[in-house]
Amino acid sequence: MVSTESVLTFAAMSLLVIVIPGPSVLFVVGRALAHGRRTALATVLGNVIGCYALVIAVAWGLGALVESSVALFMGVKLAGAAYLVYLGVQAFRHRREMRAANMDAPAHERRGDLRSILDGILVGVTNPKGIVFFAAVLPQFVDHSVGHVPVQMMVLGLVPITIGLVTDTLWGLGASAARSWFARSDRRLSMIGGAGGLAMIGLGLTVAATGRAD
């Protein structure tokens, strides 16, 4: 249904957009620095789920509504920014409670993993970069002559989602590896946890201050 040429062209454009670090990448890095590898990977999973929710929304017309309505777009953007700031403040407040032994949570702490996934979903859904990209770029690669437009969009949407899953995972693993060195000292671990929290606060403020003003 979707031509190979469209998929490859859309993949190339997606890669160009994704390699430029945006809210999702910075959020994953901040979570890796503040909480470690396990939380970072759970965040990546949640983020790609949230981003694909945007693909579904665009495919069925909701994304275009959000992108075209200034008030609704600003509301979604500010909600995401506020949540990022909240998560950053929490990470900064609890930075002294971190220990190297907690780098990988035990299996019984499933609720913590679920919380991290839900955090990632919320950030992915409210990512202004994702909203604009999927609402403005994705429809351009759909062939209306063959019909099934929503299905085409959902299939094409898997391309940037897959690219994002790979690149965000690499970012998360890289940041958590750097955190491992800091984790050899409680003081250094506290410092890197605080830095991750500040990074998320700064990201939230940046998201709130930038973007559409029309």
JSON list of C-alpha atoms in Angstrom, two decimals:
[
{"chain": "A", "resi": 1, "resn": "MET", "atom": "CA", "xyz": [0.00, 0.00, 0.00]},
{"chain": "A", "resi": 2, "resn": "VAL", "atom": "CA", "xyz": [2.83, 2.39, 0.87]},
{"chain": "A", "resi": 3, "resn": "SER", "atom": "CA", "xyz": [5.50, 2.59, -1.82]},
{"chain": "A", "resi": 4, "resn": "THR", "atom": "CA", "xyz": [9.10, 1.74, -1.04]},
{"chain": "A", "resi": 5, "resn": "GLU", "atom": "CA", "xyz": [10.18, 5.13, -2.37]},
{"chain": "A", "resi": 6, "resn": "SER", "atom": "CA", "xyz": [7.86, 6.93, 0.07]},
{"chain": "A", "resi": 7, "resn": "VAL", "atom": "CA", "xyz": [9.12, 4.85, 2.98]},
{"chain": "A", "resi": 8, "resn": "LEU", "atom": "CA", "xyz": [12.78, 5.48, 2.15]},
{"chain": "A", "resi": 9, "resn": "THR", "atom": "CA", "xyz": [12.28, 9.21, 1.58]},
{"chain": "A", "resi": 10, "resn": "PHE", "atom": "CA", "xyz": [10.29, 9.56, 4.78]},
{"chain": "A", "resi": 11, "resn": "ALA", "atom": "CA", "xyz": [12.93, 7.54, 6.65]},
{"chain": "A", "resi": 12, "resn": "ALA", "atom": "CA", "xyz": [15.68, 9.88, 5.43]},
{"chain": "A", "resi": 13, "resn": "MET", "atom": "CA", "xyz": [13.71, 12.95, 6.49]},
{"chain": "A", "resi": 14, "resn": "SER", "atom": "CA", "xyz": [12.85, 11.36, 9.83]},
{"chain": "A", "resi": 15, "resn": "LEU", "atom": "CA", "xyz": [16.50, 10.57, 10.49]},
{"chain": "A", "resi": 16, "resn": "LEU", "atom": "CA", "xyz": [17.50, 14.18, 9.82]},
{"chain": "A", "resi": 17, "resn": "VAL", "atom": "CA", "xyz": [14.91, 15.40, 12.32]},
{"chain": "A", "resi": 18, "resn": "ILE", "atom": "CA", "xyz": [15.57, 12.75, 14.97]},
{"chain": "A", "resi": 19, "resn": "VAL", "atom": "CA", "xyz": [19.38, 13.07, 15.04]},
{"chain": "A", "resi": 20, "resn": "ILE", "atom": "CA", "xyz": [18.92, 16.65, 16.23]},
{"chain": "A", "resi": 21, "resn": "PRO", "atom": "CA", "xyz": [18.39, 16.20, 20.01]},
{"chain": "A", "resi": 22, "resn": "GLY", "atom": "CA", "xyz": [14.94, 17.36, 21.04]},
{"chain": "A", "resi": 23, "resn": "PRO", "atom": "CA", "xyz": [12.77, 17.03, 24.16]},
{"chain": "A", "resi": 24, "resn": "SER", "atom": "CA", "xyz": [12.63, 13.24, 23.95]},
{"chain": "A", "resi": 25, "resn": "VAL", "atom": "CA", "xyz": [16.40, 12.75, 23.75]},
{"chain": "A", "resi": 26, "resn": "LEU", "atom": "CA", "xyz": [17.14, 15.29, 26.47]},
{"chain": "A", "resi": 27, "resn": "PHE", "atom": "CA", "xyz": [14.48, 13.78, 28.69]},
{"chain": "A", "resi": 28, "resn": "VAL", "atom": "CA", "xyz": [15.93, 10.29, 28.30]},
{"chain": "A", "resi": 29, "resn": "VAL", "atom": "CA", "xyz": [19.44, 11.59, 29.03]},
{"chain": "A", "resi": 30, "resn": "GLY", "atom": "CA", "xyz": [18.20, 13.47, 32.08]},
{"chain": "A", "resi": 31, "resn": "ARG", "atom": "CA", "xyz": [16.42, 10.36, 33.38]},
{"chain": "A", "resi": 32, "resn": "ALA", "atom": "CA", "xyz": [19.52, 8.24, 32.76]},
{"chain": "A", "resi": 33, "resn": "LEU", "atom": "CA", "xyz": [21.71, 10.66, 34.69]},
{"chain": "A", "resi": 34, "resn": "ALA", "atom": "CA", "xyz": [19.22, 11.05, 37.52]},
{"chain": "A", "resi": 35, "resn": "HIS", "atom": "CA", "xyz": [18.00, 7.46, 37.90]},
{"chain": "A", "resi": 36, "resn": "GLY", "atom": "CA", "xyz": [20.14, 5.08, 35.84]},
{"chain": "A", "resi": 37, "resn": "ARG", "atom": "CA", "xyz": [19.89, 2.68, 32.94]},
{"chain": "A", "resi": 38, "resn": "ARG", "atom": "CA", "xyz": [16.73, 0.79, 33.91]},
{"chain": "A", "resi": 39, "resn": "THR", "atom": "CA", "xyz": [14.68, 3.97, 34.27]},
{"chain": "A", "resi": 40, "resn": "ALA", "atom": "CA", "xyz": [16.15, 5.39, 31.05]},
{"chain": "A", "resi": 41, "resn": "LEU", "atom": "CA", "xyz": [15.18, 2.31, 29.03]},
{"chain": "A", "resi": 42, "resn": "ALA", "atom": "CA", "xyz": [11.68, 2.26, 30.52]},
{"chain": "A", "resi": 43, "resn": "THR", "atom": "CA", "xyz": [11.41, 5.94, 29.63]},
{"chain": "A", "resi": 44, "resn": "VAL", "atom": "CA", "xyz": [12.46, 5.21, 26.04]},
{"chain": "A", "resi": 45, "resn": "LEU", "atom": "CA", "xyz": [9.75, 2.56, 25.77]},
{"chain": "A", "resi": 46, "resn": "GLY", "atom": "CA", "xyz": [7.12, 4.94, 27.13]},
{"chain": "A", "resi": 47, "resn": "ASN", "atom": "CA", "xyz": [8.29, 7.73, 24.87]},
{"chain": "A", "resi": 48, "resn": "VAL", "atom": "CA", "xyz": [7.96, 5.68, 21.67]},
{"chain": "A", "resi": 49, "resn": "ILE", "atom": "CA", "xyz": [4.47, 4.60, 22.78]},
{"chain": "A", "resi": 50, "resn": "GLY", "atom": "CA", "xyz": [3.57, 8.25, 23.32]},
{"chain": "A", "resi": 51, "resn": "CYS", "atom": "CA", "xyz": [5.01, 9.26, 19.97]},
{"chain": "A", "resi": 52, "resn": "TYR", "atom": "CA", "xyz": [3.08, 6.54, 18.17]},
{"chain": "A", "resi": 53, "resn": "ALA", "atom": "CA", "xyz": [-0.06, 7.78, 19.92]},
{"chain": "A", "resi": 54, "resn": "LEU", "atom": "CA", "xyz": [0.62, 11.07, 18.11]},
{"chain": "A", "resi": 55, "resn": "VAL", "atom": "CA", "xyz": [0.86, 9.14, 14.83]},
{"chain": "A", "resi": 56, "resn": "ILE", "atom": "CA", "xyz": [-2.54, 7.57, 15.50]},
{"chain": "A", "resi": 57, "resn": "ALA", "atom": "CA", "xyz": [-3.97, 10.96, 16.42]},
{"chain": "A", "resi": 58, "resn": "VAL", "atom": "CA", "xyz": [-2.70, 12.49, 13.18]},
{"chain": "A", "resi": 59, "resn": "ALA", "atom": "CA", "xyz": [-3.92, 9.52, 11.15]},
{"chain": "A", "resi": 60, "resn": "TRP", "atom": "CA", "xyz": [-7.45, 10.00, 12.43]},
{"chain": "A", "resi": 61, "resn": "GLY", "atom": "CA", "xyz": [-7.47, 13.80, 12.25]},
{"chain": "A", "resi": 62, "resn": "LEU", "atom": "CA", "xyz": [-6.87, 14.80, 15.87]},
{"chain": "A", "resi": 63, "resn": "GLY", "atom": "CA", "xyz": [-3.27, 15.80, 15.29]},
{"chain": "A", "resi": 64, "resn": "ALA", "atom": "CA", "xyz": [-4.26, 18.32, 12.63]},
{"chain": "A", "resi": 65, "resn": "LEU", "atom": "CA", "xyz": [-6.78, 19.81, 15.06]},
{"chain": "A", "resi": 66, "resn": "VAL", "atom": "CA", "xyz": [-4.13, 20.25, 17.75]},
{"chain": "A", "resi": 67, "resn": "GLU", "atom": "CA", "xyz": [-1.62, 21.71, 15.31]},
{"chain": "A", "resi": 68, "resn": "SER", "atom": "CA", "xyz": [-4.14, 24.14, 13.80]},
{"chain": "A", "resi": 69, "resn": "SER", "atom": "CA", "xyz": [-5.54, 25.37, 17.13]},
{"chain": "A", "resi": 70, "resn": "VAL", "atom": "CA", "xyz": [-3.16, 27.79, 18.82]},
{"chain": "A", "resi": 71, "resn": "ALA", "atom": "CA", "xyz": [-4.90, 27.50, 22.20]},
{"chain": "A", "resi": 72, "resn": "LEU", "atom": "CA", "xyz": [-4.97, 23.70, 22.16]},
{"chain": "A", "resi": 73, "resn": "PHE", "atom": "CA", "xyz": [-1.39, 23.44, 20.92]},
{"chain": "A", "resi": 74, "resn": "MET", "atom": "CA", "xyz": [-0.19, 25.80, 23.66]},
{"chain": "A", "resi": 75, "resn": "GLY", "atom": "CA", "xyz": [-2.15, 23.88, 26.27]},
{"chain": "A", "resi": 76, "resn": "VAL", "atom": "CA", "xyz": [-0.57, 20.57, 25.27]},
{"chain": "A", "resi": 77, "resn": "LYS", "atom": "CA", "xyz": [2.89, 22.13, 25.11]},
{"chain": "A", "resi": 78, "resn": "LEU", "atom": "CA", "xyz": [2.64, 23.82, 28.51]},
{"chain": "A", "resi": 79, "resn": "ALA", "atom": "CA", "xyz": [1.28, 20.65, 30.13]},
{"chain": "A", "resi": 80, "resn": "GLY", "atom": "CA", "xyz": [4.29, 18.72, 28.90]},
{"chain": "A", "resi": 81, "resn": "ALA", "atom": "CA", "xyz": [6.68, 21.48, 29.97]},
{"chain": "A", "resi": 82, "resn": "ALA", "atom": "CA", "xyz": [5.17, 21.64, 33.46]},
{"chain": "A", "resi": 83, "resn": "TYR", "atom": "CA", "xyz": [5.50, 17.89, 33.88]},
{"chain": "A", "resi": 84, "resn": "LEU", "atom": "CA", "xyz": [9.13, 17.97, 32.80]},
{"chain": "A", "resi": 85, "resn": "VAL", "atom": "CA", "xyz": [9.85, 20.67, 35.39]},
{"chain": "A", "resi": 86, "resn": "TYR", "atom": "CA", "xyz": [8.04, 18.63, 38.06]},
{"chain": "A", "resi": 87, "resn": "LEU", "atom": "CA", "xyz": [10.10, 15.51, 37.28]},
{"chain": "A", "resi": 88, "resn": "GLY", "atom": "CA", "xyz": [13.29, 17.56, 37.29]},
{"chain": "A", "resi": 89, "resn": "VAL", "atom": "CA", "xyz": [12.49, 19.09, 40.68]},
{"chain": "A", "resi": 90, "resn": "GLN", "atom": "CA", "xyz": [11.75, 15.64, 42.12]},
{"chain": "A", "resi": 91, "resn": "ALA", "atom": "CA", "xyz": [15.04, 14.25, 40.78]},
{"chain": "A", "resi": 92, "resn": "PHE", "atom": "CA", "xyz": [16.97, 17.22, 42.19]},
{"chain": "A", "resi": 93, "resn": "ARG", "atom": "CA", "xyz": [15.29, 17.01, 45.60]},
{"chain": "A", "resi": 94, "resn": "HIS", "atom": "CA", "xyz": [16.09, 13.32, 45.99]},
{"chain": "A", "resi": 95, "resn": "ARG", "atom": "CA", "xyz": [19.59, 13.41, 44.51]},
{"chain": "A", "resi": 96, "resn": "ARG", "atom": "CA", "xyz": [21.25, 12.59, 47.86]},
{"chain": "A", "resi": 97, "resn": "GLU", "atom": "CA", "xyz": [19.18, 9.43, 48.27]},
{"chain": "A", "resi": 98, "resn": "MET", "atom": "CA", "xyz": [20.84, 7.70, 45.32]},
{"chain": "A", "resi": 99, "resn": "ARG", "atom": "CA", "xyz": [23.24, 4.81, 45.75]},
{"chain": "A", "resi": 100, "resn": "ALA", "atom": "CA", "xyz": [25.29, 2.77, 43.30]},
{"chain": "A", "resi": 101, "resn": "ALA", "atom": "CA", "xyz": [23.44, -0.36, 44.44]},
{"chain": "A", "resi": 102, "resn": "ASN", "atom": "CA", "xyz": [20.21, 1.10, 43.09]},
{"chain": "A", "resi": 103, "resn": "MET", "atom": "CA", "xyz": [21.47, 1.49, 39.53]},
{"chain": "A", "resi": 104, "resn": "ASP", "atom": "CA", "xyz": [19.39, -1.50, 38.45]},
{"chain": "A", "resi": 105, "resn": "ALA", "atom": "CA", "xyz": [16.16, -1.90, 40.39]},
{"chain": "A", "resi": 106, "resn": "PRO", "atom": "CA", "xyz": [15.27, -5.43, 41.54]},
{"chain": "A", "resi": 107, "resn": "ALA", "atom": "CA", "xyz": [12.59, -7.36, 39.74]},
{"chain": "A", "resi": 108, "resn": "HIS", "atom": "CA", "xyz": [9.95, -6.77, 42.42]},
{"chain": "A", "resi": 109, "resn": "GLU", "atom": "CA", "xyz": [9.99, -3.01, 41.76]},
{"chain": "A", "resi": 110, "resn": "ARG", "atom": "CA", "xyz": [7.69, -3.35, 38.75]},
{"chain": "A", "resi": 111, "resn": "ARG", "atom": "CA", "xyz": [5.65, -0.34, 39.79]},
{"chain": "A", "resi": 112, "resn": "GLY", "atom": "CA", "xyz": [8.68, 1.90, 39.38]},
{"chain": "A", "resi": 113, "resn": "ASP", "atom": "CA", "xyz": [9.16, 0.64, 35.83]},
{"chain": "A", "resi": 114, "resn": "LEU", "atom": "CA", "xyz": [5.51, 1.25, 35.03]},
{"chain": "A", "resi": 115, "resn": "ARG", "atom": "CA", "xyz": [5.76, 4.77, 36.41]},
{"chain": "A", "resi": 116, "resn": "SER", "atom": "CA", "xyz": [8.80, 5.45, 34.22]},
{"chain": "A", "resi": 117, "resn": "ILE", "atom": "CA", "xyz": [6.94, 4.14, 31.16]},
{"chain": "A", "resi": 118, "resn": "LEU", "atom": "CA", "xyz": [3.95, 6.36, 31.94]},
{"chain": "A", "resi": 119, "resn": "ASP", "atom": "CA", "xyz": [6.26, 9.35, 32.38]},
{"chain": "A", "resi": 120, "resn": "GLY", "atom": "CA", "xyz": [7.76, 8.63, 28.97]},
{"chain": "A", "resi": 121, "resn": "ILE", "atom": "CA", "xyz": [4.32, 8.31, 27.39]},
{"chain": "A", "resi": 122, "resn": "LEU", "atom": "CA", "xyz": [3.22, 11.68, 28.73]},
{"chain": "A", "resi": 123, "resn": "VAL", "atom": "CA", "xyz": [6.37, 13.41, 27.51]},
{"chain": "A", "resi": 124, "resn": "GLY", "atom": "CA", "xyz": [6.09, 11.72, 24.11]},
{"chain": "A", "resi": 125, "resn": "VAL", "atom": "CA", "xyz": [2.45, 12.72, 23.65]},
{"chain": "A", "resi": 126, "resn": "THR", "atom": "CA", "xyz": [3.08, 16.34, 24.64]},
{"chain": "A", "resi": 127, "resn": "ASN", "atom": "CA", "xyz": [6.30, 16.74, 22.65]},
{"chain": "A", "resi": 128, "resn": "PRO", "atom": "CA", "xyz": [5.82, 19.86, 20.46]},
{"chain": "A", "resi": 129, "resn": "LYS", "atom": "CA", "xyz": [8.49, 18.66, 18.03]},
{"chain": "A", "resi": 130, "resn": "GLY", "atom": "CA", "xyz": [6.59, 15.41, 17.53]},
{"chain": "A", "resi": 131, "resn": "ILE", "atom": "CA", "xyz": [3.22, 17.12, 17.15]},
{"chain": "A", "resi": 132, "resn": "VAL", "atom": "CA", "xyz": [4.50, 19.47, 14.45]},
{"chain": "A", "resi": 133, "resn": "PHE", "atom": "CA", "xyz": [6.50, 16.79, 12.63]},
{"chain": "A", "resi": 134, "resn": "PHE", "atom": "CA", "xyz": [3.70, 14.24, 12.44]},
{"chain": "A", "resi": 135, "resn": "ALA", "atom": "CA", "xyz": [0.98, 16.79, 11.71]},
{"chain": "A", "resi": 136, "resn": "ALA", "atom": "CA", "xyz": [2.91, 18.73, 9.05]},
{"chain": "A", "resi": 137, "resn": "VAL", "atom": "CA", "xyz": [5.28, 16.20, 7.47]},
{"chain": "A", "resi": 138, "resn": "LEU", "atom": "CA", "xyz": [3.66, 12.76, 7.72]},
{"chain": "A", "resi": 139, "resn": "PRO", "atom": "CA", "xyz": [0.59, 13.56, 5.56]},
{"chain": "A", "resi": 140, "resn": "GLN", "atom": "CA", "xyz": [2.83, 14.67, 2.69]},
{"chain": "A", "resi": 141, "resn": "PHE", "atom": "CA", "xyz": [4.00, 11.09, 2.11]},
{"chain": "A", "resi": 142, "resn": "VAL", "atom": "CA", "xyz": [0.53, 9.58, 1.82]},
{"chain": "A", "resi": 143, "resn": "ASP", "atom": "CA", "xyz": [-0.77, 8.49, -1.59]},
{"chain": "A", "resi": 144, "resn": "HIS", "atom": "CA", "xyz": [-4.43, 9.53, -1.54]},
{"chain": "A", "resi": 145, "resn": "SER", "atom": "CA", "xyz": [-5.11, 7.79, -4.83]},
{"chain": "A", "resi": 146, "resn": "VAL", "atom": "CA", "xyz": [-4.82, 4.32, -3.27]},
{"chain": "A", "resi": 147, "resn": "GLY", "atom": "CA", "xyz": [-7.08, 5.11, -0.32]},
{"chain": "A", "resi": 148, "resn": "HIS", "atom": "CA", "xyz": [-6.78, 3.84, 3.26]},
{"chain": "A", "resi": 149, "resn": "VAL", "atom": "CA", "xyz": [-5.09, 7.10, 4.27]},
{"chain": "A", "resi": 150, "resn": "PRO", "atom": "CA", "xyz": [-5.16, 6.48, 8.06]},
{"chain": "A", "resi": 151, "resn": "VAL", "atom": "CA", "xyz": [-3.61, 3.05, 7.58]},
{"chain": "A", "resi": 152, "resn": "GLN", "atom": "CA", "xyz": [-0.88, 4.49, 5.34]},
{"chain": "A", "resi": 153, "resn": "MET", "atom": "CA", "xyz": [-0.07, 7.08, 8.00]},
{"chain": "A", "resi": 154, "resn": "MET", "atom": "CA", "xyz": [0.08, 4.46, 10.73]},
{"chain": "A", "resi": 155, "resn": "VAL", "atom": "CA", "xyz": [2.42, 2.31, 8.65]},
{"chain": "A", "resi": 156, "resn": "LEU", "atom": "CA", "xyz": [4.67, 5.25, 7.74]},
{"chain": "A", "resi": 157, "resn": "GLY", "atom": "CA", "xyz": [4.64, 6.35, 11.38]},
{"chain": "A", "resi": 158, "resn": "LEU", "atom": "CA", "xyz": [6.44, 3.15, 12.34]},
{"chain": "A", "resi": 159, "resn": "VAL", "atom": "CA", "xyz": [9.52, 4.43, 10.50]},
{"chain": "A", "resi": 160, "resn": "PRO", "atom": "CA", "xyz": [10.42, 7.38, 12.77]},
{"chain": "A", "resi": 161, "resn": "ILE", "atom": "CA", "xyz": [9.23, 5.40, 15.80]},
{"chain": "A", "resi": 162, "resn": "THR", "atom": "CA", "xyz": [11.73, 2.64, 15.02]},
{"chain": "A", "resi": 163, "resn": "ILE", "atom": "CA", "xyz": [14.53, 5.13, 14.36]},
{"chain": "A", "resi": 164, "resn": "GLY", "atom": "CA", "xyz": [13.71, 6.97, 17.57]},
{"chain": "A", "resi": 165, "resn": "LEU", "atom": "CA", "xyz": [13.66, 3.72, 19.56]},
{"chain": "A", "resi": 166, "resn": "VAL", "atom": "CA", "xyz": [17.17, 2.86, 18.41]},
{"chain": "A", "resi": 167, "resn": "THR", "atom": "CA", "xyz": [18.71, 6.32, 18.80]},
{"chain": "A", "resi": 168, "resn": "ASP", "atom": "CA", "xyz": [17.02, 7.10, 22.14]},
{"chain": "A", "resi": 169, "resn": "THR", "atom": "CA", "xyz": [18.17, 3.73, 23.50]},
{"chain": "A", "resi": 170, "resn": "LEU", "atom": "CA", "xyz": [21.73, 4.54, 22.49]},
{"chain": "A", "resi": 171, "resn": "TRP", "atom": "CA", "xyz": [21.49, 7.95, 24.15]},
{"chain": "A", "resi": 172, "resn": "GLY", "atom": "CA", "xyz": [20.11, 6.37, 27.31]},
{"chain": "A", "resi": 173, "resn": "LEU", "atom": "CA", "xyz": [22.78, 3.67, 27.45]},
{"chain": "A", "resi": 174, "resn": "GLY", "atom": "CA", "xyz": [25.53, 6.21, 26.84]},
{"chain": "A", "resi": 175, "resn": "ALA", "atom": "CA", "xyz": [24.30, 8.54, 29.57]},
{"chain": "A", "resi": 176, "resn": "SER", "atom": "CA", "xyz": [23.80, 5.71, 32.05]},
{"chain": "A", "resi": 177, "resn": "ALA", "atom": "CA", "xyz": [27.32, 4.45, 31.32]},
{"chain": "A", "resi": 178, "resn": "ALA", "atom": "CA", "xyz": [28.70, 7.86, 32.20]},
{"chain": "A", "resi": 179, "resn": "ARG", "atom": "CA", "xyz": [26.59, 7.77, 35.36]},
{"chain": "A", "resi": 180, "resn": "SER", "atom": "CA", "xyz": [28.19, 4.43, 36.31]},
{"chain": "A", "resi": 181, "resn": "TRP", "atom": "CA", "xyz": [31.53, 6.19, 36.78]},
{"chain": "A", "resi": 182, "resn": "PHE", "atom": "CA", "xyz": [29.94, 8.81, 39.03]},
{"chain": "A", "resi": 183, "resn": "ALA", "atom": "CA", "xyz": [28.16, 6.06, 40.96]},
{"chain": "A", "resi": 184, "resn": "ARG", "atom": "CA", "xyz": [31.46, 4.90, 42.45]},
{"chain": "A", "resi": 185, "resn": "SER", "atom": "CA", "xyz": [31.13, 7.79, 44.88]},
{"chain": "A", "resi": 186, "resn": "ASP", "atom": "CA", "xyz": [27.95, 8.80, 46.72]},
{"chain": "A", "resi": 187, "resn": "ARG", "atom": "CA", "xyz": [28.94, 12.44, 46.35]},
{"chain": "A", "resi": 188, "resn": "ARG", "atom": "CA", "xyz": [29.55, 12.15, 42.62]},
{"chain": "A", "resi": 189, "resn": "LEU", "atom": "CA", "xyz": [26.31, 10.18, 42.20]},
{"chain": "A", "resi": 190, "resn": "SER", "atom": "CA", "xyz": [24.44, 12.92, 44.05]},
{"chain": "A", "resi": 191, "resn": "MET", "atom": "CA", "xyz": [26.03, 15.51, 41.76]},
{"chain": "A", "resi": 192, "resn": "ILE", "atom": "CA", "xyz": [25.09, 13.68, 38.55]},
{"chain": "A", "resi": 193, "resn": "GLY", "atom": "CA", "xyz": [21.58, 13.03, 39.84]},
{"chain": "A", "resi": 194, "resn": "GLY", "atom": "CA", "xyz": [21.21, 16.73, 40.55]},
{"chain": "A", "resi": 195, "resn": "ALA", "atom": "CA", "xyz": [22.56, 17.56, 37.11]},
{"chain": "A", "resi": 196, "resn": "GLY", "atom": "CA", "xyz": [19.98, 15.27, 35.53]},
{"chain": "A", "resi": 197, "resn": "GLY", "atom": "CA", "xyz": [17.24, 16.97, 37.50]},
{"chain": "A", "resi": 198, "resn": "LEU", "atom": "CA", "xyz": [18.44, 20.43, 36.47]},
{"chain": "A", "resi": 199, "resn": "ALA", "atom": "CA", "xyz": [18.64, 19.26, 32.85]},
{"chain": "A", "resi": 200, "resn": "MET", "atom": "CA", "xyz": [14.97, 18.23, 32.95]},
{"chain": "A", "resi": 201, "resn": "ILE", "atom": "CA", "xyz": [13.96, 21.52, 34.60]},
{"chain": "A", "resi": 202, "resn": "GLY", "atom": "CA", "xyz": [15.86, 23.45, 31.92]},
{"chain": "A", "resi": 203, "resn": "LEU", "atom": "CA", "xyz": [14.27, 21.34, 29.21]},
{"chain": "A", "resi": 204, "resn": "GLY", "atom": "CA", "xyz": [10.79, 22.02, 30.58]},
{"chain": "A", "resi": 205, "resn": "LEU", "atom": "CA", "xyz": [11.42, 25.76, 30.68]},
{"chain": "A", "resi": 206, "resn": "THR", "atom": "CA", "xyz": [12.84, 25.67, 27.14]},
{"chain": "A", "resi": 207, "resn": "VAL", "atom": "CA", "xyz": [9.83, 23.79, 25.80]},
{"chain": "A", "resi": 208, "resn": "ALA", "atom": "CA", "xyz": [7.51, 26.30, 27.47]},
{"chain": "A", "resi": 209, "resn": "ALA", "atom": "CA", "xyz": [9.39, 29.29, 26.07]},
{"chain": "A", "resi": 210, "resn": "THR", "atom": "CA", "xyz": [9.89, 28.14, 22.49]},
{"chain": "A", "resi": 211, "resn": "GLY", "atom": "CA", "xyz": [7.69, 27.03, 19.64]},
{"chain": "A", "resi": 212, "resn": "ARG", "atom": "CA", "xyz": [4.68, 28.60, 18.03]},
{"chain": "A", "resi": 213, "resn": "ALA", "atom": "CA", "xyz": [3.71, 32.09, 19.03]},
{"chain": "A", "resi": 214, "resn": "ASP", "atom": "CA", "xyz": [1.09, 32.70, 16.31]}
]
